[in-house]
mmCIF file of C-alpha atoms and ligand atoms in Angstrom:
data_model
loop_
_atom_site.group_PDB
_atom_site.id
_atom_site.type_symbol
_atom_site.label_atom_id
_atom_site.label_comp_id
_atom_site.label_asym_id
_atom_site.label_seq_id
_atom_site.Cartn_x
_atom_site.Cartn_y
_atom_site.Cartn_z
ATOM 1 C CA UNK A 149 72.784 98.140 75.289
ATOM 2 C CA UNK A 150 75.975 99.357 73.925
ATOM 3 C CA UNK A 151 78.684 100.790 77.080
ATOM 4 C CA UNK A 152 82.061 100.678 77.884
ATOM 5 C CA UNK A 153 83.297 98.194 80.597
ATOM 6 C CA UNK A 154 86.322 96.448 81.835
ATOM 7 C CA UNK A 155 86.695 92.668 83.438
ATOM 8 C CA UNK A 156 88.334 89.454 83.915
ATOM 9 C CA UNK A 157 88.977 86.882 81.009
ATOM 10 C CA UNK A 158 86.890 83.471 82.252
ATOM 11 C CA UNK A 159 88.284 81.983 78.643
ATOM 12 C CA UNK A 160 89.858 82.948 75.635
ATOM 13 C CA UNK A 161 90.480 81.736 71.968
ATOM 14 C CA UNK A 162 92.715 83.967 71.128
ATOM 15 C CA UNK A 163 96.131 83.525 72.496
ATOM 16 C CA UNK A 164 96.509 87.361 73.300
ATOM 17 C CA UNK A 165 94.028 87.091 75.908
ATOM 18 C CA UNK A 166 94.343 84.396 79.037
ATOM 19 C CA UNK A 167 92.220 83.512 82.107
ATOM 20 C CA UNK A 168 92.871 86.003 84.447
ATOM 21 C CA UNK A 169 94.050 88.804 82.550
ATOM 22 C CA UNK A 170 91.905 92.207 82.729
ATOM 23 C CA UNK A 171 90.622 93.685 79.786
ATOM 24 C CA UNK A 172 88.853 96.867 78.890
ATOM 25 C CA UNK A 173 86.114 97.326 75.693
ATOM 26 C CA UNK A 174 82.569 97.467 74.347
ATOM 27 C CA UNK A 175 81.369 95.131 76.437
ATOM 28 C CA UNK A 176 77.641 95.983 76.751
ATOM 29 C CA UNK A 177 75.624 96.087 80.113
ATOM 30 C CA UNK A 178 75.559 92.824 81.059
ATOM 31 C CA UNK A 179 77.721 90.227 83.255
ATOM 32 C CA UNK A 180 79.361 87.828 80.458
ATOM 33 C CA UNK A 181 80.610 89.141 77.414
ATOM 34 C CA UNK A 182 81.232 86.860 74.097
ATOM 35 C CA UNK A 183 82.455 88.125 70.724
ATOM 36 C CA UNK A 184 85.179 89.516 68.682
ATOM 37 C CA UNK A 185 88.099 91.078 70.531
ATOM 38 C CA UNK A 186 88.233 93.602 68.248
ATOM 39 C CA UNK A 187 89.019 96.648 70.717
ATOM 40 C CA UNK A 188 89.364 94.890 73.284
ATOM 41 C CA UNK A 189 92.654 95.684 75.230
ATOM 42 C CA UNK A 190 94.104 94.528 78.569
ATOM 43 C CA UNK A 191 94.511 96.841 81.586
ATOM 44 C CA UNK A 192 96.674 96.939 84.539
ATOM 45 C CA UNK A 193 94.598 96.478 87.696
ATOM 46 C CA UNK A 194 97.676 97.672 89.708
ATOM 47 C CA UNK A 195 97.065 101.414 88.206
ATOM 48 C CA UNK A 196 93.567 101.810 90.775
ATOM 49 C CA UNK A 197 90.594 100.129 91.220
ATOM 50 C CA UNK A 198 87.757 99.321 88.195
ATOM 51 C CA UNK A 199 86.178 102.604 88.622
ATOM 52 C CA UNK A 200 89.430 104.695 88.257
ATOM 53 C CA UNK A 201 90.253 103.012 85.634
ATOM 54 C CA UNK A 202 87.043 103.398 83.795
ATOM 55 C CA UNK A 203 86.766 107.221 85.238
ATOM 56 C CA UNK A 204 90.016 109.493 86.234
ATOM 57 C CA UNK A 205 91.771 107.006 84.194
ATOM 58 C CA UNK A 206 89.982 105.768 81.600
ATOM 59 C CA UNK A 207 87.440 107.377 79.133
ATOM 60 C CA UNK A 208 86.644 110.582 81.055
ATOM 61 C CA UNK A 209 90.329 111.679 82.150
ATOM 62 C CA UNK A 210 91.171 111.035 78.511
ATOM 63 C CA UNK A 211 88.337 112.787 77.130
ATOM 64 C CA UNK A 212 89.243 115.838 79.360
ATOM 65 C CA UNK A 213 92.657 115.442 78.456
ATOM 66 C CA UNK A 214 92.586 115.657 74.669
ATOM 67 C CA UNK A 215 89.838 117.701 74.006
ATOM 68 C CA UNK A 216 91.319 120.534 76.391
ATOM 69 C CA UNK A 217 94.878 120.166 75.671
ATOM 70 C CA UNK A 218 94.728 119.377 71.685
ATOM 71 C CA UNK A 219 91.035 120.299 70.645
ATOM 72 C CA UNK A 220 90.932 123.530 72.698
ATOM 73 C CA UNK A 221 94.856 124.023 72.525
ATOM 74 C CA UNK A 222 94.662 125.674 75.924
ATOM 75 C CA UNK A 223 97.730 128.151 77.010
ATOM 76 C CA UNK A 224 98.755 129.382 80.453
ATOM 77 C CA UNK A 225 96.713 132.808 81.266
ATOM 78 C CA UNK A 226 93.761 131.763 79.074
ATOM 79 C CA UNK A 227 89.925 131.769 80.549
ATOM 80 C CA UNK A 228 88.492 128.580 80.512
ATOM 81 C CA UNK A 229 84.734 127.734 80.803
ATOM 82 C CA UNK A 230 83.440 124.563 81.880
ATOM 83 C CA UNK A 231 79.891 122.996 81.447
ATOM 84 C CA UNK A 232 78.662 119.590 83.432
ATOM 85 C CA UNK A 233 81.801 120.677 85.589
ATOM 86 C CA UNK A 234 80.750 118.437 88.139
ATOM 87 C CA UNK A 235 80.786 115.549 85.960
ATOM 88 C CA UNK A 236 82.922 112.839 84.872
ATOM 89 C CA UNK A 237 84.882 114.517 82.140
ATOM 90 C CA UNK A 238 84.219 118.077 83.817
ATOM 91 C CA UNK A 239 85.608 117.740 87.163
ATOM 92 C CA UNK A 240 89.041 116.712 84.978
ATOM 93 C CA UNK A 241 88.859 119.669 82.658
ATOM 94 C CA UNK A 242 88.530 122.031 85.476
ATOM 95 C CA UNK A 243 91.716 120.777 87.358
ATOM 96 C CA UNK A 244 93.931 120.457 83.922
ATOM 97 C CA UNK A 245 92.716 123.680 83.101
ATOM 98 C CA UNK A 246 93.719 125.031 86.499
ATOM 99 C CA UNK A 247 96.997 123.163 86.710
ATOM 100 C CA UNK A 248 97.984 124.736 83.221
ATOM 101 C CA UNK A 249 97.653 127.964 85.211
ATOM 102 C CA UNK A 250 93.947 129.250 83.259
ATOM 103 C CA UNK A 251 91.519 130.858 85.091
ATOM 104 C CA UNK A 252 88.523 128.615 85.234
ATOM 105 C CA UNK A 253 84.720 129.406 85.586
ATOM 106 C CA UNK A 254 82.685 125.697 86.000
ATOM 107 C CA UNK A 255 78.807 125.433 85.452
ATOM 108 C CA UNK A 256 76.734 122.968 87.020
ATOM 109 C CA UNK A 257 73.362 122.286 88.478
ATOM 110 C CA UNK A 258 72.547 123.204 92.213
ATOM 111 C CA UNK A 259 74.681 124.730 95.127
ATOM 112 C CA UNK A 260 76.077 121.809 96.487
ATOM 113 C CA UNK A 261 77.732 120.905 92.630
ATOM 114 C CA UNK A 262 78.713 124.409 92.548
ATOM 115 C CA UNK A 263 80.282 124.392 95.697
ATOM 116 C CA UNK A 264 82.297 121.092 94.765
ATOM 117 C CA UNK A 265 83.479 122.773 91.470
ATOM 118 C CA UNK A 266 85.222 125.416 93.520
ATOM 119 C CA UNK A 267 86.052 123.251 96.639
ATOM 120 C CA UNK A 268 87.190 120.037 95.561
ATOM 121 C CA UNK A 269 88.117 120.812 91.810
ATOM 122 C CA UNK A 270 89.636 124.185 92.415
ATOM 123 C CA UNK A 271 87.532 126.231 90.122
ATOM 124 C CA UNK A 272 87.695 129.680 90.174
ATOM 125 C CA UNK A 273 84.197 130.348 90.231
ATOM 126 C CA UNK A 274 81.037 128.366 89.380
ATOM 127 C CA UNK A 275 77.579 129.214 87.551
ATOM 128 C CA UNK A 276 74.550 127.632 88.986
ATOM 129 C CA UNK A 277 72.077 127.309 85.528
ATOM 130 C CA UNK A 278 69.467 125.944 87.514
ATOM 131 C CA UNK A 279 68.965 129.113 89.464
ATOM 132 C CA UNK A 280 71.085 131.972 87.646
ATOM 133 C CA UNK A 281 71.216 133.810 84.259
ATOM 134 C CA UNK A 282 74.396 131.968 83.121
ATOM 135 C CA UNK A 283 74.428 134.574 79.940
ATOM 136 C CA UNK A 284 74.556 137.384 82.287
ATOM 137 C CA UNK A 285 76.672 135.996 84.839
ATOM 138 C CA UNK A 286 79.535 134.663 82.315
ATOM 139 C CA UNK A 287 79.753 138.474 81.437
ATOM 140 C CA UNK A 288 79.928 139.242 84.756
ATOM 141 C CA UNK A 289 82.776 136.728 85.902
ATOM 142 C CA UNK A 290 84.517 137.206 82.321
ATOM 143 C CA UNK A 291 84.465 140.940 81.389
ATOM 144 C CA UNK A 292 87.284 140.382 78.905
ATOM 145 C CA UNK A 293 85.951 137.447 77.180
ATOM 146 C CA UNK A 294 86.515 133.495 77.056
ATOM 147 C CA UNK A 295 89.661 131.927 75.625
ATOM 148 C CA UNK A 296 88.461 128.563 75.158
ATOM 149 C CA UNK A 297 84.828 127.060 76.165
ATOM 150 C CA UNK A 298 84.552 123.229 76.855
ATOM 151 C CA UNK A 299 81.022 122.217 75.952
ATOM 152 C CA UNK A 300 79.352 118.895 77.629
ATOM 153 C CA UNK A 301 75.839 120.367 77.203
ATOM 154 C CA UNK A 302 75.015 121.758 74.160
ATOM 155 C CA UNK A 303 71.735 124.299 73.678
ATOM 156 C CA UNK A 304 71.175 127.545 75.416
ATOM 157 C CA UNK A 305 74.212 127.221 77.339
ATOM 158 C CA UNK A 306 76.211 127.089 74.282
ATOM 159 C CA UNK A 307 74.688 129.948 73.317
ATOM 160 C CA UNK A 308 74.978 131.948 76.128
ATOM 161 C CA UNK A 309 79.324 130.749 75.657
ATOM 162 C CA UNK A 310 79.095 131.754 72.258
ATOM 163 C CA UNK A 311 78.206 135.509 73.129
ATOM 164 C CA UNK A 312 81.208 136.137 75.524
ATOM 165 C CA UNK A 313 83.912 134.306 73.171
ATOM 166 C CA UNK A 314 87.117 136.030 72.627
ATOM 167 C CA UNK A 315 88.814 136.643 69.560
ATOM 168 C CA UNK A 316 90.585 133.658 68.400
ATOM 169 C CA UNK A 317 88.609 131.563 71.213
ATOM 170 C CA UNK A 318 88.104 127.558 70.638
ATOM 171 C CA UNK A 319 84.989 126.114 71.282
ATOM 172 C CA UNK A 320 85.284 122.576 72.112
ATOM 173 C CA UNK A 321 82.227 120.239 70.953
ATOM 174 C CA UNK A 322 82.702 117.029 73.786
ATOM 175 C CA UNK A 323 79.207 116.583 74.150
ATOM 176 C CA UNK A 324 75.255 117.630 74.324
ATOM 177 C CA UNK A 325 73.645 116.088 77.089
ATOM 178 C CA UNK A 326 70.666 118.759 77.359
ATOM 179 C CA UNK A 327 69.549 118.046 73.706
ATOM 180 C CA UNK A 328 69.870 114.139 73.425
ATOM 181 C CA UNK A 329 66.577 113.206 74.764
ATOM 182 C CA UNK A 330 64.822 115.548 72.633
ATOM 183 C CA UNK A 331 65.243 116.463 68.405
ATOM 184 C CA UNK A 332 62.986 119.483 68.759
ATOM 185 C CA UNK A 333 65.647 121.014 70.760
ATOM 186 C CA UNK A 334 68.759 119.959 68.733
ATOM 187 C CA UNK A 335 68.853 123.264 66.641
ATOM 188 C CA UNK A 336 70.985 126.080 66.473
ATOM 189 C CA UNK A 337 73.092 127.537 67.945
ATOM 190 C CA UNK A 338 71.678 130.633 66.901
ATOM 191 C CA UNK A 339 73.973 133.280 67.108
ATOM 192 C CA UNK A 340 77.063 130.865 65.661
ATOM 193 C CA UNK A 341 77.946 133.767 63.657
ATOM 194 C CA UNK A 342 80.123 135.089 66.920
ATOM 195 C CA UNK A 343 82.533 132.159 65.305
ATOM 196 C CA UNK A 344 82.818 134.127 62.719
ATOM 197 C CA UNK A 345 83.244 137.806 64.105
ATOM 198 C CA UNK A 346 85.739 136.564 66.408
ATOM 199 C CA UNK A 347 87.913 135.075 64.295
ATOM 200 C CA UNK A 348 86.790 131.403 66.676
ATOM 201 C CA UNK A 349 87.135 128.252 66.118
ATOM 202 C CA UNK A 350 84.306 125.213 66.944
ATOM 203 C CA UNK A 351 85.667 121.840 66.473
ATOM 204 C CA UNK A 352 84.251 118.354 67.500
ATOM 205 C CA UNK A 353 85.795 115.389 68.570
ATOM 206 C CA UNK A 354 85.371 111.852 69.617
ATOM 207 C CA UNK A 355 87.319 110.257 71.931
ATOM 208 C CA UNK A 356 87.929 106.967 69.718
ATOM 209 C CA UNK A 357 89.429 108.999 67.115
ATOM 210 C CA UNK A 358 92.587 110.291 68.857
ATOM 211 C CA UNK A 359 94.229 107.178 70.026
ATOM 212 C CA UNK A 360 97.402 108.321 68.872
ATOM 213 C CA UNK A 361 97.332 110.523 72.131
ATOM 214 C CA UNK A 362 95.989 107.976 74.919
ATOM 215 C CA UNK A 363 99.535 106.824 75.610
ATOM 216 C CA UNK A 364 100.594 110.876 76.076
ATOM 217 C CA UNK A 365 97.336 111.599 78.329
ATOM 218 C CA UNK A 366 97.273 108.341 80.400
ATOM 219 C CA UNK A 367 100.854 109.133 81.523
ATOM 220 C CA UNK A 368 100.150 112.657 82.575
ATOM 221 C CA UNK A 369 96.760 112.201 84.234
ATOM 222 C CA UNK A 370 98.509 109.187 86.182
ATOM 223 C CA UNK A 371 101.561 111.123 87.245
ATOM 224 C CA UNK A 372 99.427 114.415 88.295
ATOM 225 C CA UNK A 373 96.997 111.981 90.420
ATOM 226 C CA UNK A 374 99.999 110.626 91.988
ATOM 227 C CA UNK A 375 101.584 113.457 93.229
ATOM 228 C CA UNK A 376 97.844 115.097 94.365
ATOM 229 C CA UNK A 377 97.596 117.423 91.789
ATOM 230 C CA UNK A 378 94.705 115.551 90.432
ATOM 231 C CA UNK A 379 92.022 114.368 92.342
ATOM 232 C CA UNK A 380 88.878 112.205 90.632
ATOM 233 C CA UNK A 381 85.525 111.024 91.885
ATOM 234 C CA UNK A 382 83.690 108.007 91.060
ATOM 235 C CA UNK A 383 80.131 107.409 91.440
ATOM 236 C CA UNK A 384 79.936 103.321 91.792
ATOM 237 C CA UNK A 385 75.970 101.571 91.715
ATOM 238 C CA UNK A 386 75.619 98.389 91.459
ATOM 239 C CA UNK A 387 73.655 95.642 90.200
ATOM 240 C CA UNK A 388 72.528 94.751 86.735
ATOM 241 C CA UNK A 389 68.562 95.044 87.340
ATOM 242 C CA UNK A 390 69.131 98.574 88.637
ATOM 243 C CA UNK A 391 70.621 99.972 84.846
ATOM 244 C CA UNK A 392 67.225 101.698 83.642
ATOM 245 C CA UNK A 393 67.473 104.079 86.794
ATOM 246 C CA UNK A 394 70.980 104.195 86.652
ATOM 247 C CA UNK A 395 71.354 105.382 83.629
ATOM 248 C CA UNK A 396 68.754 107.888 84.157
ATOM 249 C CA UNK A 397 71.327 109.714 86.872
ATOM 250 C CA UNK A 398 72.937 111.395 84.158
ATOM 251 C CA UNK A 399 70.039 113.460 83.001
ATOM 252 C CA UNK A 400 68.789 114.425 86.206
ATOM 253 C CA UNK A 401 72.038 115.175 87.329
ATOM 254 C CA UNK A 402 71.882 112.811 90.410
ATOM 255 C CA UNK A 403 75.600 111.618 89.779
ATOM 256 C CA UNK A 404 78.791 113.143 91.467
ATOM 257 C CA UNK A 405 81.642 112.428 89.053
ATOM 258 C CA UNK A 406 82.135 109.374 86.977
ATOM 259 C CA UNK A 407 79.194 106.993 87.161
ATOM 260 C CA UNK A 408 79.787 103.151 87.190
ATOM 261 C CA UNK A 409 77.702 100.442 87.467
ATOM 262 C CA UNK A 410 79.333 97.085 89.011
ATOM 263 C CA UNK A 411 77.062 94.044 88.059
HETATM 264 N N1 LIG B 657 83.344 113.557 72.731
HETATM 265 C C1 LIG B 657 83.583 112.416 73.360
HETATM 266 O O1 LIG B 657 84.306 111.539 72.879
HETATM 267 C C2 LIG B 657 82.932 112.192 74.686
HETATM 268 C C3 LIG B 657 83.422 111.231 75.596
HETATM 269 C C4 LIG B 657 82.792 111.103 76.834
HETATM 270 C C5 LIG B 657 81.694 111.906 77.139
HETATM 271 N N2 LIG B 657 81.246 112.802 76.213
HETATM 272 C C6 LIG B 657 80.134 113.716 76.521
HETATM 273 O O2 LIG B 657 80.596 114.583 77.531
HETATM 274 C C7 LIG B 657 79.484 115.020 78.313
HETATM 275 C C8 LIG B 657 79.783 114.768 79.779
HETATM 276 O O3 LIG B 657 79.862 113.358 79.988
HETATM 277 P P1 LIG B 657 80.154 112.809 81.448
HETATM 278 O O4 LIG B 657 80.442 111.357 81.333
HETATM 279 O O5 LIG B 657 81.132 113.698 82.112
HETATM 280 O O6 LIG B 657 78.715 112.950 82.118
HETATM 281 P P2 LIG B 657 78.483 113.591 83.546
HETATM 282 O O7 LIG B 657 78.932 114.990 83.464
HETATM 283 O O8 LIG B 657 79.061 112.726 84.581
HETATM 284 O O9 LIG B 657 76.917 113.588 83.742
HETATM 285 C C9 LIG B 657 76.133 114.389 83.010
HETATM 286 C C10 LIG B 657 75.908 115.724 83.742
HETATM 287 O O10 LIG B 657 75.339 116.615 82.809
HETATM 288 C C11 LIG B 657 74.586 117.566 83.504
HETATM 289 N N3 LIG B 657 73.327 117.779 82.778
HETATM 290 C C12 LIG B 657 72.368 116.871 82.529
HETATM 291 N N4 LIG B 657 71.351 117.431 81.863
HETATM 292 C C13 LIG B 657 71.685 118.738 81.695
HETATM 293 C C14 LIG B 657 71.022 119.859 81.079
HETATM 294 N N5 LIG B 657 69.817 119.736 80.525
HETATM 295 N N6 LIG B 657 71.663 121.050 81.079
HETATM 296 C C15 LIG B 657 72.883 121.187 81.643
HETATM 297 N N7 LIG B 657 73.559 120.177 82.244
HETATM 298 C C16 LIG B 657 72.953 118.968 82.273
HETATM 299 C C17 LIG B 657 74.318 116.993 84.913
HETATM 300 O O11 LIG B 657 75.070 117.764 85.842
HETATM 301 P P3 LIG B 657 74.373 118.982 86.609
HETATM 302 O O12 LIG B 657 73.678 118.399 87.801
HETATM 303 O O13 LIG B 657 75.479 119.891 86.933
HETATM 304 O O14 LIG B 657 73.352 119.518 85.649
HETATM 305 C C18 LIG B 657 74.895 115.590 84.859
HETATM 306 O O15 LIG B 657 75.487 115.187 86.073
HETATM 307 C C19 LIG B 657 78.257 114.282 77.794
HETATM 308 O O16 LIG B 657 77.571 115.120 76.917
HETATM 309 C C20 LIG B 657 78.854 113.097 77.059
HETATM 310 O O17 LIG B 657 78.008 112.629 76.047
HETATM 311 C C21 LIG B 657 81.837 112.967 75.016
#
């Protein structure tokens, strides 16, 4: 089972690698890792502990980082909306978004996440598409339109985005989590054509592919944690038998920020 993890070198053929040293890669789910190093890098465990940096600091922060700041090429005054905001790569979008001075609407599932999206992430307001018309309500909050909508969930809440864009507005692909379990609902979106009317822009992108900007977002995420602008959660579980429920957090939407599983 294919994941991203970081841990201690027990041995290594390769001399850039030592005993001891801390690495970060594909490492799998499971508690000894042998193969090729390629992608495999070392990590400084003085930057936080393993979770921050596989969540603030790692994967999600950078995912948050470069698809909001070069993907969605956000500017100061822009409306931002946020799906999943509650999430890993959410909760960081929401707080870059707010810190480059947008005005930020968050979705997410339930009161409680909706309430943390305002609360602890600093969101201006938050939909709750488990129990409100999030087409109708993102007209409400956003009578003028939205500049740039950061997508984690794909399906009908992409749709209901698409019909309050802006002109000129970016629409950034990060991710589909409502669709993934099931093909019969990986169609549309239906009324895409709004990409067209308004002039918008729709643009994928995975995080592997912008490397070039890793250095550039680890470096800002680390200095606006440090001085409190940025705060990130971490949702640790542990133990290697417990994976198959573990995993299954993220789709019922049982895990507050990052989720990490120590084995
Ligand atoms: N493009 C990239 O390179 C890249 C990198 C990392 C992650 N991603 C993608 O980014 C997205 C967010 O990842 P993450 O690590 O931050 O996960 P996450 O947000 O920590 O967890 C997933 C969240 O999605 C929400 N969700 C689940 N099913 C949903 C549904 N049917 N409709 C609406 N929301 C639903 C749940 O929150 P609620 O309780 O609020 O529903 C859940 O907590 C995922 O789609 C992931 O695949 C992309």
């Amino acid at each position: 089972m294919r994941a991203f993890a970081i841990g201690e070198v027990i041995a290594s053929q390769n001399p850039r690698f030592k005993a001891g040293d801390h690495v970060q890669g594909l490492f799998g789910v499971q508690t000894i890792y042998t193969g090729p190093i390629t992608g495999v890098s070392k990590i400084d465990p003085s930057l936080g502990p393993p979770e921050r940096l596989l969540g603030g600091l790692g994967m999600p922060g950078l995912t948050a980082y470069i698809g909001l700041l070069h993907v969605g090429q956000l500017t100061a005054g822009e409306t931002v909306l946020v799906s999943a905001a509650s999430g890993a790569v959410g909760q960081i979008v929401v707080q870059i978004a707010k810190l480059k001075g947008a005005r930020v609407i968050g979705i997410a599932g339930g009161p409680e996440k909706c309430k943390r999206v305002i609360d602890a992430f600093g969101a201006d307001d938050c939909i709750d598409y488990k129990s409100e018309n999030v087409g109708a309500r993102i007209g409400a909050l956003c009578p003028d339109g939205i500049d740039v909508y950061f997508d984690n969930v794909g399906g009908e809440i992409l749709e209901a985005a698409l019909a309050h864009i802006r002109q000129r507005a970016r629409v950034v692909i990060c991710g589909a989590i409502s669709v993934y379990n099931d093909p019969a609902l990986m169609v549309g979106p239906r009324n895409y054509l709004q990409i067209l009317v308004k002039s918008a822009r729709m643009e994928g992108f995975v995080i592997m592919h912008w490397a070039d900007k890793y250095a550039e977002a680890q470096a800002n995420l680390a200095k606006w944690a440090r001085s409190d602008k940025l705060v990130f959660r971490e949702h640790v579980e542990t133990g290697i038998e417990n994976f198959p429920q573990v995993v299954n957090m993220l789709f019922s939407g049982a895990n507050t920020g990052k989720l990490v599983l120590k084995v």
